[in-house]
Tab-separated table of C-alpha atoms in Angstrom:
chain	number	residue	atom	x	y	z
O	20	UNK	CA	29.853	15.074	79.278
O	21	UNK	CA	28.298	12.719	76.803
O	22	UNK	CA	30.397	10.573	75.051
O	23	UNK	CA	30.401	10.942	71.356
O	24	UNK	CA	29.247	14.370	71.151
O	25	UNK	CA	32.925	15.628	69.817
O	26	UNK	CA	31.617	13.157	66.533
O	27	UNK	CA	28.778	15.243	65.853
O	28	UNK	CA	29.475	18.583	67.222
O	29	UNK	CA	32.501	19.225	64.492
O	30	UNK	CA	32.663	20.572	61.003
O	31	UNK	CA	32.849	16.778	59.881
O	32	UNK	CA	30.031	15.617	61.807
O	33	UNK	CA	27.983	17.103	58.604
O	34	UNK	CA	29.508	14.735	56.202
O	35	UNK	CA	29.256	11.951	58.488
O	36	UNK	CA	25.262	12.467	59.156
O	37	UNK	CA	24.293	12.985	55.711
O	38	UNK	CA	26.072	9.934	54.410
O	39	UNK	CA	24.732	7.927	57.563
O	40	UNK	CA	21.155	9.551	56.905
O	41	UNK	CA	21.189	8.430	53.259
O	42	UNK	CA	22.379	4.783	54.471
O	43	UNK	CA	18.746	4.823	56.306
O	44	UNK	CA	16.777	5.295	53.160
O	45	UNK	CA	14.941	2.577	52.760
O	46	UNK	CA	11.896	3.918	51.160
O	47	UNK	CA	9.884	6.993	50.814
O	48	UNK	CA	8.847	6.793	54.278
O	49	UNK	CA	12.160	7.723	55.406
O	50	UNK	CA	12.675	10.683	53.616
O	51	UNK	CA	12.035	13.040	55.984
O	52	UNK	CA	15.001	12.092	57.948
O	53	UNK	CA	17.502	13.442	55.394
O	54	UNK	CA	15.600	16.515	54.358
O	55	UNK	CA	17.014	18.661	57.279
O	56	UNK	CA	20.768	17.258	56.517
O	57	UNK	CA	22.832	19.250	53.812
O	58	UNK	CA	24.513	17.218	51.634
O	59	UNK	CA	28.375	17.254	52.791
O	60	UNK	CA	31.636	15.464	51.994
O	61	UNK	CA	35.046	15.857	53.563
O	62	UNK	CA	38.321	16.568	51.886
O	63	UNK	CA	41.630	16.042	53.085
O	64	UNK	CA	45.562	16.561	52.252
O	65	UNK	CA	48.777	14.700	53.630
O	66	UNK	CA	50.966	17.169	51.842
O	67	UNK	CA	53.046	19.607	54.142
O	68	UNK	CA	53.801	22.479	51.687
O	69	UNK	CA	51.592	25.149	50.790
O	70	UNK	CA	49.555	25.143	48.368
O	71	UNK	CA	48.314	21.657	49.211
O	72	UNK	CA	48.686	19.820	45.884
O	73	UNK	CA	46.987	16.665	46.626
O	74	UNK	CA	43.910	17.601	48.122
O	75	UNK	CA	41.369	14.685	47.580
O	76	UNK	CA	37.760	13.924	48.249
O	77	UNK	CA	37.946	11.124	51.139
O	78	UNK	CA	38.093	7.867	48.740
O	79	UNK	CA	35.164	6.038	50.013
O	80	UNK	CA	32.853	9.154	49.220
O	81	UNK	CA	34.017	10.114	45.743
O	82	UNK	CA	31.835	7.708	43.569
O	83	UNK	CA	28.901	8.630	46.235
O	84	UNK	CA	29.047	12.478	45.386
O	85	UNK	CA	29.314	11.948	42.010
O	86	UNK	CA	26.132	9.549	41.972
O	87	UNK	CA	24.369	12.101	44.138
O	88	UNK	CA	25.245	14.858	41.673
O	89	UNK	CA	23.198	12.970	38.669
O	90	UNK	CA	19.706	14.091	40.335
O	91	UNK	CA	20.510	17.716	40.808
O	92	UNK	CA	19.798	21.080	39.468
O	93	UNK	CA	23.083	23.011	38.700
O	94	UNK	CA	24.928	25.086	39.273
O	95	UNK	CA	25.462	23.961	42.904
O	96	UNK	CA	26.344	26.016	45.713
O	97	UNK	CA	28.773	25.008	48.555
O	98	UNK	CA	30.396	26.396	51.713
O	99	UNK	CA	33.918	25.322	52.217
O	100	UNK	CA	34.926	25.041	56.100
O	101	UNK	CA	37.920	24.168	57.596
O	102	UNK	CA	37.292	21.496	60.199
O	103	UNK	CA	39.565	23.448	62.574
O	104	UNK	CA	40.277	26.709	63.208
O	105	UNK	CA	37.232	28.519	62.026
O	106	UNK	CA	36.793	31.034	64.675
O	107	UNK	CA	34.526	33.884	63.284
O	108	UNK	CA	34.231	32.102	60.053
O	109	UNK	CA	37.675	32.123	59.222
O	110	UNK	CA	38.681	29.986	56.399
O	111	UNK	CA	35.234	29.684	55.478
O	112	UNK	CA	34.014	30.557	51.122
O	113	UNK	CA	31.253	29.839	48.761
O	114	UNK	CA	31.916	28.249	45.346
O	115	UNK	CA	29.987	26.950	42.794
O	116	UNK	CA	29.878	23.571	41.086
O	117	UNK	CA	28.849	22.971	37.550
O	118	UNK	CA	27.632	19.610	36.057
O	119	UNK	CA	30.986	18.502	34.369
O	120	UNK	CA	33.172	19.359	37.774
O	121	UNK	CA	31.535	16.316	39.010
O	122	UNK	CA	31.294	14.273	35.983
O	123	UNK	CA	33.401	11.819	37.667
O	124	UNK	CA	35.816	11.380	40.460
O	125	UNK	CA	38.673	12.295	38.716
O	126	UNK	CA	36.958	15.951	37.746
O	127	UNK	CA	35.980	16.042	41.213
O	128	UNK	CA	39.287	16.030	42.527
O	129	UNK	CA	40.236	18.899	40.204
O	130	UNK	CA	37.749	20.794	40.802
O	131	UNK	CA	38.391	20.395	44.974
O	132	UNK	CA	41.839	21.375	44.252
O	133	UNK	CA	41.112	24.507	42.632
O	134	UNK	CA	38.126	25.682	44.928
O	135	UNK	CA	39.721	24.313	48.447
O	136	UNK	CA	41.870	27.674	48.257
O	137	UNK	CA	40.170	31.034	47.747
O	138	UNK	CA	41.569	33.906	46.462
O	139	UNK	CA	42.639	35.283	49.955
O	140	UNK	CA	45.160	32.503	50.394
O	141	UNK	CA	46.644	32.513	46.737
O	142	UNK	CA	48.543	35.794	47.996
O	143	UNK	CA	52.250	35.686	48.715
O	144	UNK	CA	53.262	33.980	52.257
O	145	UNK	CA	53.910	37.337	53.523
O	146	UNK	CA	50.594	38.596	53.242
O	147	UNK	CA	48.536	35.565	53.609
O	148	UNK	CA	46.279	34.804	56.790
O	149	UNK	CA	47.390	31.942	59.349
O	150	UNK	CA	43.732	30.787	58.505
O	151	UNK	CA	45.085	29.701	54.924
O	152	UNK	CA	47.351	27.051	56.485
O	153	UNK	CA	44.132	25.272	58.083
O	154	UNK	CA	42.352	24.836	54.162
O	155	UNK	CA	44.081	21.077	54.102
O	156	UNK	CA	41.415	19.134	55.871
O	157	UNK	CA	37.876	20.997	55.044
O	158	UNK	CA	34.105	20.111	54.690
O	159	UNK	CA	32.141	20.625	51.527
O	160	UNK	CA	28.033	21.419	52.603
O	161	UNK	CA	25.571	22.597	50.296
O	162	UNK	CA	24.838	26.499	50.816
O	163	UNK	CA	21.178	27.401	51.177
O	164	UNK	CA	21.429	30.239	48.738
O	165	UNK	CA	17.676	30.757	48.421
O	166	UNK	CA	17.330	31.594	52.058
O	167	UNK	CA	14.739	33.767	54.333
O	168	UNK	CA	15.888	37.129	55.264
O	169	UNK	CA	15.832	39.732	58.107
O	170	UNK	CA	15.865	42.929	56.930
O	171	UNK	CA	17.117	41.777	53.635
O	172	UNK	CA	19.605	40.443	55.147
O	173	UNK	CA	20.755	36.780	55.219
O	174	UNK	CA	20.887	34.850	58.980
O	175	UNK	CA	20.630	31.802	60.724
O	176	UNK	CA	19.657	30.807	63.949
O	177	UNK	CA	21.365	29.282	66.811
O	178	UNK	CA	19.215	26.718	68.990
O	179	UNK	CA	19.827	24.970	72.407
O	180	UNK	CA	19.191	21.524	72.619
O	181	UNK	CA	19.546	19.524	76.083
O	182	UNK	CA	20.609	15.933	76.075
O	183	UNK	CA	19.794	14.528	79.621
O	184	UNK	CA	20.152	10.517	78.602
O	185	UNK	CA	21.609	8.829	75.545
O	186	UNK	CA	19.697	5.600	76.437
O	187	UNK	CA	16.633	6.210	76.741
O	188	UNK	CA	17.122	9.053	74.434
O	189	UNK	CA	15.559	12.122	75.993
O	190	UNK	CA	16.132	15.575	74.798
O	191	UNK	CA	14.849	19.100	75.733
O	192	UNK	CA	15.033	22.420	73.720
O	193	UNK	CA	14.986	26.071	74.452
O	194	UNK	CA	11.664	27.448	72.825
O	195	UNK	CA	13.235	30.220	70.822
O	196	UNK	CA	16.465	30.524	68.745
O	197	UNK	CA	19.009	33.575	68.624
O	198	UNK	CA	19.123	34.982	65.167
O	199	UNK	CA	22.523	35.835	63.801
O	200	UNK	CA	21.944	38.164	60.994
O	201	UNK	CA	24.712	39.510	58.260
O	202	UNK	CA	25.856	43.203	58.399
O	203	UNK	CA	25.262	43.418	54.675
O	204	UNK	CA	21.972	43.144	52.542
O	205	UNK	CA	21.868	39.825	50.993
O	206	UNK	CA	22.366	39.870	46.903
O	207	UNK	CA	21.745	36.144	46.244
O	208	UNK	CA	24.321	34.321	44.130
O	209	UNK	CA	25.772	37.118	42.416
O	210	UNK	CA	28.350	38.351	45.105
O	211	UNK	CA	29.342	35.082	46.244
O	212	UNK	CA	32.812	36.415	46.802
O	213	UNK	CA	31.276	38.951	49.801
O	214	UNK	CA	31.664	37.062	52.733
O	215	UNK	CA	30.032	39.516	54.930
O	216	UNK	CA	26.809	39.035	53.057
O	217	UNK	CA	27.083	35.212	53.296
O	218	UNK	CA	29.576	33.813	55.692
O	219	UNK	CA	30.396	36.274	58.446
O	220	UNK	CA	27.531	37.260	60.371
O	221	UNK	CA	27.027	39.867	63.365
O	222	UNK	CA	29.920	42.027	64.610
O	223	UNK	CA	32.625	40.060	62.731
O	224	UNK	CA	35.296	42.751	62.347
O	225	UNK	CA	36.126	42.057	59.063
O	226	UNK	CA	32.903	43.635	58.296
O	227	UNK	CA	31.799	46.010	61.045
O	228	UNK	CA	33.585	48.615	62.569
O	229	UNK	CA	32.097	48.455	65.698
O	230	UNK	CA	28.672	47.522	67.803
O	231	UNK	CA	27.162	51.117	66.881
O	232	UNK	CA	27.848	50.725	63.165
O	233	UNK	CA	25.999	47.250	63.185
O	234	UNK	CA	23.507	48.193	65.258
O	235	UNK	CA	22.281	51.282	63.239
O	236	UNK	CA	20.746	48.592	60.892
O	237	UNK	CA	17.971	47.814	63.514
O	238	UNK	CA	16.186	51.034	64.745
O	239	UNK	CA	14.195	49.245	67.068
O	240	UNK	CA	17.120	47.369	68.544
O	241	UNK	CA	18.653	44.057	67.504
O	242	UNK	CA	16.036	41.227	67.136
O	243	UNK	CA	17.667	39.188	70.291
O	244	UNK	CA	15.276	36.563	69.895
O	245	UNK	CA	12.931	34.060	67.342
O	246	UNK	CA	10.199	35.215	69.626
O	247	UNK	CA	10.626	39.034	69.772
O	248	UNK	CA	7.880	41.041	67.514
O	249	UNK	CA	11.030	42.982	66.257
O	250	UNK	CA	12.293	39.730	64.914
O	251	UNK	CA	9.018	38.953	62.895
O	252	UNK	CA	8.315	42.258	61.823
O	253	UNK	CA	11.630	42.240	59.848
O	254	UNK	CA	11.049	38.403	58.747
O	255	UNK	CA	10.969	38.136	55.074
O	256	UNK	CA	10.827	34.678	52.750
O	257	UNK	CA	11.809	36.632	49.931
O	258	UNK	CA	13.440	40.093	50.111
O	259	UNK	CA	10.656	42.867	50.511
O	260	UNK	CA	7.906	40.408	50.931
O	261	UNK	CA	6.254	39.060	54.456
O	262	UNK	CA	5.216	35.898	54.812
O	263	UNK	CA	1.263	35.200	53.931
O	264	UNK	CA	-1.336	36.602	56.119
O	265	UNK	CA	-3.252	34.783	58.697
O	266	UNK	CA	-6.471	33.623	57.600
O	267	UNK	CA	-9.305	35.295	59.531
O	268	UNK	CA	-6.505	37.728	60.822
O	269	UNK	CA	-9.062	39.865	63.385
O	270	UNK	CA	-5.855	41.507	65.422
O	271	UNK	CA	-6.849	45.040	66.178
O	272	UNK	CA	-4.835	47.456	64.694
O	273	UNK	CA	-4.403	51.025	64.638
O	274	UNK	CA	-4.837	52.999	61.740
O	275	UNK	CA	-1.932	53.328	59.051
O	276	UNK	CA	-0.324	50.340	61.805
O	277	UNK	CA	1.449	47.332	60.244
O	278	UNK	CA	0.469	43.881	61.321
O	279	UNK	CA	2.771	42.186	58.848
O	280	UNK	CA	4.531	41.065	62.454
O	281	UNK	CA	1.687	39.344	63.481
O	282	UNK	CA	1.468	37.355	60.455
O	283	UNK	CA	5.000	36.567	60.003
O	284	UNK	CA	5.102	35.158	63.600
O	285	UNK	CA	1.858	32.718	63.015
O	286	UNK	CA	4.155	31.352	60.138
O	287	UNK	CA	7.105	31.234	62.073
O	288	UNK	CA	5.011	29.034	65.080
O	289	UNK	CA	3.164	27.382	62.568
O	290	UNK	CA	5.783	26.292	59.502
O	291	UNK	CA	8.775	27.179	60.857
O	292	UNK	CA	9.240	25.676	64.310
O	293	UNK	CA	7.537	22.473	63.710
O	294	UNK	CA	10.792	22.114	60.969
O	295	UNK	CA	13.272	23.101	63.783
O	296	UNK	CA	11.691	20.560	65.750
O	297	UNK	CA	11.979	18.106	62.924
O	298	UNK	CA	15.514	19.065	61.908
O	299	UNK	CA	16.541	18.540	65.516
O	300	UNK	CA	15.061	15.776	66.222
O	301	UNK	CA	16.322	13.959	63.018
O	302	UNK	CA	19.757	14.752	63.494
O	303	UNK	CA	19.831	13.565	66.969
O	304	UNK	CA	18.039	10.546	66.289
O	305	UNK	CA	20.534	9.595	63.640
O	306	UNK	CA	23.355	10.337	65.958
O	307	UNK	CA	22.129	8.190	68.594
O	308	UNK	CA	23.745	5.007	67.565
O	309	UNK	CA	27.295	6.757	67.418
O	310	UNK	CA	26.300	7.894	70.833
O	311	UNK	CA	25.285	4.246	72.236
O	312	UNK	CA	28.800	2.922	70.684
O	313	UNK	CA	30.353	5.601	72.349
O	314	UNK	CA	28.945	5.276	75.578
O	315	UNK	CA	29.297	1.246	75.534
O	316	UNK	CA	33.403	2.031	74.833
O	317	UNK	CA	33.580	4.441	77.415
O	318	UNK	CA	31.708	2.206	79.984
O	319	UNK	CA	33.719	-0.746	79.291
O	320	UNK	CA	37.058	1.327	79.915
O	321	UNK	CA	35.771	2.502	83.137
O	322	UNK	CA	33.132	0.591	84.616
O	323	UNK	CA	32.243	3.082	87.262
O	324	UNK	CA	31.386	5.603	84.736
O	325	UNK	CA	27.993	3.712	84.061
O	326	UNK	CA	26.791	5.421	87.357
O	327	UNK	CA	27.183	8.851	86.372
O	328	UNK	CA	24.834	11.347	85.324
O	329	UNK	CA	25.764	12.900	82.215
O	330	UNK	CA	24.068	15.418	79.873
O	331	UNK	CA	24.996	17.840	77.080
O	332	UNK	CA	24.307	21.116	75.958
O	333	UNK	CA	24.541	21.391	72.305
O	334	UNK	CA	24.108	24.880	70.120
O	335	UNK	CA	22.612	23.621	66.485
O	336	UNK	CA	23.280	26.432	64.019
O	337	UNK	CA	20.017	25.908	61.392
O	338	UNK	CA	19.098	27.868	58.150
O	339	UNK	CA	15.718	28.635	56.765
O	340	UNK	CA	14.833	28.910	53.167
O	341	UNK	CA	12.175	30.694	51.696
O	342	UNK	CA	9.388	27.999	51.722
O	343	UNK	CA	10.203	27.937	55.744
O	344	UNK	CA	12.284	24.783	55.372
O	345	UNK	CA	14.776	24.287	58.106
O	346	UNK	CA	18.633	22.828	57.585
O	347	UNK	CA	21.206	21.624	60.085
O	348	UNK	CA	24.607	23.809	59.172
O	349	UNK	CA	26.181	22.369	62.207
O	350	UNK	CA	26.135	21.246	65.549
O	351	UNK	CA	28.183	22.788	68.271
O	352	UNK	CA	29.101	21.459	71.943
O	353	UNK	CA	29.268	24.929	72.890
O	354	UNK	CA	26.247	27.313	73.842
O	355	UNK	CA	28.207	30.236	73.486
O	356	UNK	CA	28.243	32.638	70.469
O	357	UNK	CA	31.714	33.872	70.252
O	358	UNK	CA	32.544	37.389	69.363
O	359	UNK	CA	34.469	40.645	69.475
O	360	UNK	CA	33.614	44.300	70.498
O	361	UNK	CA	32.811	43.046	73.992
O	362	UNK	CA	33.891	46.315	75.484
O	363	UNK	CA	31.557	48.284	73.447
O	364	UNK	CA	28.327	46.578	74.377
O	365	UNK	CA	28.675	43.996	71.110
O	366	UNK	CA	27.108	40.857	71.951
O	367	UNK	CA	25.820	42.065	75.534
O	368	UNK	CA	23.618	44.210	73.241
O	369	UNK	CA	22.793	40.920	70.702
O	370	UNK	CA	21.529	38.632	73.307
O	371	UNK	CA	20.244	38.213	76.704
O	372	UNK	CA	19.653	35.130	79.422
O	373	UNK	CA	16.360	35.328	81.052
O	374	UNK	CA	16.696	32.225	83.412
O	375	UNK	CA	18.032	29.623	80.375
O	376	UNK	CA	21.037	28.817	81.922
O	377	UNK	CA	19.552	28.275	85.400
O	378	UNK	CA	16.467	26.386	83.745
O	379	UNK	CA	18.758	24.009	81.912
O	380	UNK	CA	20.904	23.624	85.076
O	381	UNK	CA	17.414	22.358	87.068
O	382	UNK	CA	16.438	20.337	84.551
O	383	UNK	CA	19.546	17.866	84.694
O	384	UNK	CA	19.279	18.527	88.848
O	385	UNK	CA	21.706	20.747	89.784
O	386	UNK	CA	19.842	21.403	92.596
O	387	UNK	CA	18.600	17.788	93.091
O	388	UNK	CA	15.048	18.671	91.964
O	389	UNK	CA	13.557	20.437	95.034
O	390	UNK	CA	10.083	20.519	93.640
O	391	UNK	CA	10.236	16.463	93.865
O	392	UNK	CA	9.336	16.828	97.649
O	393	UNK	CA	5.636	17.973	96.671
O	394	UNK	CA	4.946	15.367	94.310
O	395	UNK	CA	7.427	12.421	95.565
O	396	UNK	CA	4.452	10.086	96.745
O	397	UNK	CA	2.005	10.619	93.362
O	398	UNK	CA	5.175	9.693	90.718
O	399	UNK	CA	5.941	6.947	93.267
O	400	UNK	CA	2.074	5.278	93.038
O	401	UNK	CA	2.171	6.292	89.500
O	402	UNK	CA	5.298	4.053	88.321
O	403	UNK	CA	4.021	0.976	91.003
O	404	UNK	CA	0.681	1.278	89.041
O	405	UNK	CA	2.680	1.301	85.693
O	406	UNK	CA	5.264	-0.983	86.530
O	407	UNK	CA	2.015	-3.586	87.896
O	408	UNK	CA	0.495	-3.124	84.624
O	409	UNK	CA	3.421	-4.410	82.554
O	410	UNK	CA	4.025	-7.155	83.870
O	411	UNK	CA	4.530	-6.855	87.920
O	412	UNK	CA	7.733	-5.054	88.326
O	413	UNK	CA	9.535	-2.662	86.405
O	414	UNK	CA	13.680	-3.475	85.985
O	415	UNK	CA	15.601	-1.116	88.333
O	416	UNK	CA	17.012	0.909	85.849
O	417	UNK	CA	13.529	1.424	83.921
O	418	UNK	CA	11.834	2.570	86.862
O	419	UNK	CA	15.130	5.120	87.132
O	420	UNK	CA	14.326	6.194	83.840
O	421	UNK	CA	10.895	6.854	84.235
O	422	UNK	CA	11.465	8.977	87.360
O	423	UNK	CA	14.217	11.141	85.851
O	424	UNK	CA	11.837	11.796	82.541
O	425	UNK	CA	9.403	13.172	85.335
O	426	UNK	CA	11.895	15.216	87.492
O	427	UNK	CA	13.353	16.761	84.421
O	428	UNK	CA	9.800	17.526	83.143
O	429	UNK	CA	8.968	18.826	86.491
O	430	UNK	CA	11.829	21.509	86.159
O	431	UNK	CA	11.883	23.006	82.794
O	432	UNK	CA	10.143	25.867	83.647
O	433	UNK	CA	8.787	28.119	80.683
O	434	UNK	CA	11.370	27.911	78.513
O	435	UNK	CA	12.304	24.403	77.460
O	436	UNK	CA	10.179	21.690	76.644
O	437	UNK	CA	11.064	17.957	75.846
O	438	UNK	CA	11.272	17.347	72.652
O	439	UNK	CA	12.033	13.980	72.353
O	440	UNK	CA	10.114	11.521	73.437
O	441	UNK	CA	7.560	14.240	72.357
O	442	UNK	CA	5.298	15.821	75.289
O	443	UNK	CA	1.948	14.361	75.389
O	444	UNK	CA	-1.260	16.311	74.499
O	445	UNK	CA	-4.003	15.006	77.065
O	446	UNK	CA	-7.478	15.735	76.131
O	447	UNK	CA	-9.126	15.842	79.153
O	448	UNK	CA	-6.626	18.973	79.875
O	449	UNK	CA	-6.053	20.662	76.506
O	450	UNK	CA	-9.321	19.804	74.602
O	451	UNK	CA	-9.361	20.640	71.014
O	452	UNK	CA	-5.604	21.517	70.938
O	453	UNK	CA	-4.994	17.692	70.760
O	454	UNK	CA	-6.757	17.499	67.603
O	455	UNK	CA	-5.493	18.279	63.938
O	456	UNK	CA	-5.960	21.890	63.057
O	457	UNK	CA	-6.999	22.990	59.959
O	458	UNK	CA	-3.375	23.521	58.626
O	459	UNK	CA	-2.611	19.945	59.464
O	460	UNK	CA	-0.687	20.531	62.531
O	461	UNK	CA	-0.544	19.227	65.904
O	462	UNK	CA	-0.843	20.719	69.260
O	463	UNK	CA	0.856	23.389	69.070
O	464	UNK	CA	2.317	22.524	66.149
O	465	UNK	CA	5.063	19.837	67.231
O	466	UNK	CA	6.384	17.258	65.098
O	467	UNK	CA	5.507	13.852	65.394
O	468	UNK	CA	7.790	11.201	65.256
O	469	UNK	CA	7.409	8.345	63.304
O	470	UNK	CA	8.108	4.967	63.774
O	471	UNK	CA	10.637	4.827	60.766
O	472	UNK	CA	12.584	7.564	62.738
O	473	UNK	CA	12.554	5.164	66.106
O	474	UNK	CA	13.838	2.335	63.683
O	475	UNK	CA	16.489	4.447	62.194
O	476	UNK	CA	17.985	5.658	65.746
O	477	UNK	CA	18.175	2.006	67.014
O	478	UNK	CA	15.039	2.201	69.484
O	479	UNK	CA	16.250	0.325	72.752
O	480	UNK	CA	14.041	-1.629	75.508
O	481	UNK	CA	14.397	1.541	77.722
O	482	UNK	CA	13.509	3.560	74.832
O	483	UNK	CA	10.244	1.698	74.391
O	484	UNK	CA	9.212	1.478	78.015
O	485	UNK	CA	9.652	5.385	78.499
O	486	UNK	CA	7.521	5.418	75.492
O	487	UNK	CA	5.192	3.530	76.617
O	488	UNK	CA	4.963	5.231	80.329
O	489	UNK	CA	4.652	8.933	78.534
O	490	UNK	CA	1.546	7.817	76.473
O	491	UNK	CA	0.050	5.724	79.233
O	492	UNK	CA	0.503	8.229	82.475
O	493	UNK	CA	-0.406	11.597	82.577
O	494	UNK	CA	2.560	13.061	83.958
O	495	UNK	CA	1.730	16.552	84.361
O	496	UNK	CA	-1.007	15.570	86.610
O	497	UNK	CA	1.970	14.045	89.033
O	498	UNK	CA	4.136	17.132	88.842
O	499	UNK	CA	1.562	20.044	88.183
O	500	UNK	CA	3.814	22.436	86.127
O	501	UNK	CA	2.314	23.065	82.792
O	502	UNK	CA	4.046	20.678	79.678
O	503	UNK	CA	3.391	22.477	76.774
O	504	UNK	CA	5.457	22.519	73.651
O	505	UNK	CA	6.031	25.063	71.118
O	506	UNK	CA	7.677	28.176	69.925
O	507	UNK	CA	7.888	30.964	72.665
O	508	UNK	CA	5.879	34.566	72.354
O	509	UNK	CA	7.628	37.102	73.732
O	510	UNK	CA	5.746	39.973	75.721
O	511	UNK	CA	4.788	42.804	75.490
O	512	UNK	CA	2.515	41.714	72.984
O	513	UNK	CA	1.971	45.113	71.460
O	514	UNK	CA	4.710	46.447	68.775
O	515	UNK	CA	3.732	48.901	65.729
O	516	UNK	CA	0.241	50.099	67.035
O	517	UNK	CA	-0.703	46.644	66.919
O	518	UNK	CA	-2.046	43.988	69.786
O	519	UNK	CA	-1.777	40.697	69.254
O	520	UNK	CA	-3.145	38.489	72.386
């Protein structure tokens, strides 16, 4: 495991990330770092009885929340999340805040005390669910209620991010996400009490009686990936309206057939996925200082741990709004998507693994990077040349870092790519794809990482050495495996009478 991951992969980690980010915002140039982090604050109770009578916003944050709220448009919608025992979204509910609710820290405390318990937990003890006892320590997080939809339903996306090193920081991402779609149509803020529209997604037994009932909402099958044409055919920024058409679309379309999925796929690749990259990169860069501190503490306590190769598979959940902007809801340290109805098909009908798990294990070297026997000589020569140009030699640790980065890239396969440091575009191989195109995006739409972002993460000398190596050396020429970023495109490329190459 990677020390410190448990801190960011928790419900309370959302509030920590948001306020940490605001602390790093020294100028408007840094603002993008916080754009994907939803405002959040933690509350807690020390009372033993029920209902809790002394719930308070963390003392160090109450005035900060009041100051933040002064610039907001009301009402503000929040989702309340217990910090433990929230399997299947148990204990979560959605509430609204008015301006007077946050006029002072005392008003905020009173509002929290009234909202930390929802109506289901106000019943007599004999009729309450066990999750009500977990309402004493919760996180309030801003709810994305102006959300994009799939077939008129709210959804969020789970993605996989692989941390292969903390110093220097190296991140990989699976090039598509898993959509988690609600069982009931979305109605905006008119019915916030219906958790099956807002909080409880997919096969939650509180909302559907089985997989068959849920899957009936998807006549062409459940969209198992954001790379599936089925997903894009149902993707809507506003209910009933697909994303804007692709300019100059010359896609071959049969008479009477719909091409909306092609336009939606382009919008997802050109707008949403770069925002996914930006959100994930910002979240992990801002968490890196905590990870470095945890790593140092762990190695002081156990010096032998310094020689271990560590990795972490993270599973962030992301929300997408009506403009294609992406927000980090939470980061899970468990890649699984929990559920029920397994004997009736259930989640086996909603997701699949096309070698994705095996591929990430190859990245971290579980099979000792077998392709290295083919490119090892070329890699050693490239390292010798770079280290000589850098001042005569590289420190042993630096050379091992650079070698590991090339080994990982060579074994990433078709489904994963390096998110940070960004995958390099080489003009000699990729041509015009390296240039900024008409919509202002980079090849293929990969988000750039600014100097401000590197400063926020506390860039170390090892980070700088790796970044310089990847900028100077064509690593793909060393190992020969295609290294191209961007969202996936599933086959077959024909759907609803439309062919999109």
